[in-house]
Amino acid sequence: MIRIAKPTDPRKIADLKVKIHNARYLQSAVSGIANMLTRGLLEWNGMELDDETSRQQ
C-alpha cells in the first residue's frame, strides 16, 4: 500500500526548528522514541514492559 505524505505546516516546522535547540525538549523526544522502540521490540518478542518498570528508568 502506498502512503501519501500530508502537506507540511510551515508553523509546525518553524516551531520544531526552535525546539531542536532546547536540550530538555531533545531529551524528552529521544526518550519517547526509545520507549516506543523498546515496547515495540518487546511486543514483537511476545513480552511486555509494565508501566512501573518504565517509570523507574
PDB file of N, CA, C and O in Angstrom, residues 1-3 8 12-13 16 19-20 22 25-27 30-31 34 44 46 57:
ATOM      1  N   MET A   1       0.846  -1.177   0.000  1.00  0.00           N
ATOM      2  CA  MET A   1       0.000   0.000   0.000  1.00  0.00           C
ATOM      3  C   MET A   1       0.890   1.239   0.000  1.00  0.00           C
ATOM      4  O   MET A   1       1.846   1.340   0.744  1.00  0.00           O
ATOM      5  N   ILE A   2       0.565   2.183  -0.851  1.00  0.00           N
ATOM      6  CA  ILE A   2       1.316   3.430  -0.959  1.00  0.00           C
ATOM      7  C   ILE A   2       0.672   4.470  -0.052  1.00  0.00           C
ATOM      8  O   ILE A   2      -0.539   4.666  -0.070  1.00  0.00           O
ATOM      9  N   ARG A   3       1.510   5.114   0.764  1.00  0.00           N
ATOM     10  CA  ARG A   3       1.014   6.174   1.640  1.00  0.00           C
ATOM     11  C   ARG A   3       1.415   7.520   1.052  1.00  0.00           C
ATOM     12  O   ARG A   3       2.533   7.712   0.629  1.00  0.00           O
ATOM     13  N   THR A   8       3.046  19.749   4.564  1.00  0.00           N
ATOM     14  CA  THR A   8       3.715  20.262   5.756  1.00  0.00           C
ATOM     15  C   THR A   8       3.069  21.571   6.211  1.00  0.00           C
ATOM     16  O   THR A   8       2.549  22.341   5.407  1.00  0.00           O
ATOM     17  N   LYS A  12       4.408  24.603  12.142  1.00  0.00           N
ATOM     18  CA  LYS A  12       4.967  23.479  12.917  1.00  0.00           C
ATOM     19  C   LYS A  12       6.460  23.318  12.637  1.00  0.00           C
ATOM     20  O   LYS A  12       7.240  23.050  13.555  1.00  0.00           O
ATOM     21  N   ILE A  13       6.851  23.470  11.389  1.00  0.00           N
ATOM     22  CA  ILE A  13       8.262  23.370  11.023  1.00  0.00           C
ATOM     23  C   ILE A  13       9.069  24.452  11.736  1.00  0.00           C
ATOM     24  O   ILE A  13      10.133  24.181  12.298  1.00  0.00           O
ATOM     25  N   LEU A  16       9.419  23.539  15.417  1.00  0.00           N
ATOM     26  CA  LEU A  16      10.396  22.466  15.625  1.00  0.00           C
ATOM     27  C   LEU A  16      11.824  22.957  15.448  1.00  0.00           C
ATOM     28  O   LEU A  16      12.740  22.495  16.149  1.00  0.00           O
ATOM     29  N   LYS A  19      12.618  24.384  18.790  1.00  0.00           N
ATOM     30  CA  LYS A  19      12.682  23.357  19.832  1.00  0.00           C
ATOM     31  C   LYS A  19      13.924  22.478  19.726  1.00  0.00           C
ATOM     32  O   LYS A  19      14.420  21.990  20.741  1.00  0.00           O
ATOM     33  N   ILE A  20      14.444  22.285  18.529  1.00  0.00           N
ATOM     34  CA  ILE A  20      15.570  21.379  18.328  1.00  0.00           C
ATOM     35  C   ILE A  20      16.819  21.847  19.078  1.00  0.00           C
ATOM     36  O   ILE A  20      17.713  21.070  19.381  1.00  0.00           O
ATOM     37  N   ASN A  22      16.660  23.092  22.152  1.00  0.00           N
ATOM     38  CA  ASN A  22      16.344  23.018  23.570  1.00  0.00           C
ATOM     39  C   ASN A  22      16.717  21.620  24.081  1.00  0.00           C
ATOM     40  O   ASN A  22      16.117  20.623  23.686  1.00  0.00           O
ATOM     41  N   TYR A  25      13.862  19.526  25.570  1.00  0.00           N
ATOM     42  CA  TYR A  25      12.954  19.006  24.533  1.00  0.00           C
ATOM     43  C   TYR A  25      13.583  17.806  23.837  1.00  0.00           C
ATOM     44  O   TYR A  25      12.935  16.784  23.627  1.00  0.00           O
ATOM     45  N   LEU A  26      14.858  17.919  23.464  1.00  0.00           N
ATOM     46  CA  LEU A  26      15.540  16.821  22.791  1.00  0.00           C
ATOM     47  C   LEU A  26      15.599  15.576  23.667  1.00  0.00           C
ATOM     48  O   LEU A  26      15.371  14.459  23.200  1.00  0.00           O
ATOM     49  N   GLN A  27      15.904  15.764  24.948  1.00  0.00           N
ATOM     50  CA  GLN A  27      15.970  14.631  25.867  1.00  0.00           C
ATOM     51  C   GLN A  27      14.612  13.936  25.948  1.00  0.00           C
ATOM     52  O   GLN A  27      14.528  12.711  25.904  1.00  0.00           O
ATOM     53  N   VAL A  30      13.906  12.103  22.496  1.00  0.00           N
ATOM     54  CA  VAL A  30      14.705  10.885  22.336  1.00  0.00           C
ATOM     55  C   VAL A  30      14.216   9.802  23.299  1.00  0.00           C
ATOM     56  O   VAL A  30      14.111   8.632  22.933  1.00  0.00           O
ATOM     57  N   SER A  31      13.889  10.201  24.519  1.00  0.00           N
ATOM     58  CA  SER A  31      13.373   9.238  25.493  1.00  0.00           C
ATOM     59  C   SER A  31      12.061   8.625  25.016  1.00  0.00           C
ATOM     60  O   SER A  31      11.843   7.416  25.145  1.00  0.00           O
ATOM     61  N   ALA A  34      12.836   6.162  22.216  1.00  0.00           N
ATOM     62  CA  ALA A  34      13.443   4.950  22.770  1.00  0.00           C
ATOM     63  C   ALA A  34      12.396   4.082  23.447  1.00  0.00           C
ATOM     64  O   ALA A  34      12.414   2.850  23.319  1.00  0.00           O
ATOM     65  N   TRP A  44       7.113  -7.504  19.917  1.00  0.00           N
ATOM     66  CA  TRP A  44       7.481  -8.363  18.797  1.00  0.00           C
ATOM     67  C   TRP A  44       8.012  -9.709  19.304  1.00  0.00           C
ATOM     68  O   TRP A  44       7.812 -10.739  18.680  1.00  0.00           O
ATOM     69  N   GLY A  46       7.007 -11.079  22.076  1.00  0.00           N
ATOM     70  CA  GLY A  46       5.991 -11.680  22.931  1.00  0.00           C
ATOM     71  C   GLY A  46       6.123 -11.334  24.398  1.00  0.00           C
ATOM     72  O   GLY A  46       5.613 -12.045  25.259  1.00  0.00           O
ATOM     73  N   GLN A  57      13.130   3.991  34.940  1.00  0.00           N
ATOM     74  CA  GLN A  57      14.302   4.231  34.102  1.00  0.00           C
ATOM     75  C   GLN A  57      14.480   5.668  33.769  1.00  0.00           C
ATOM     76  O   GLN A  57      13.788   6.513  33.711  1.00  0.00           O
TER      77      GLN A  57
END
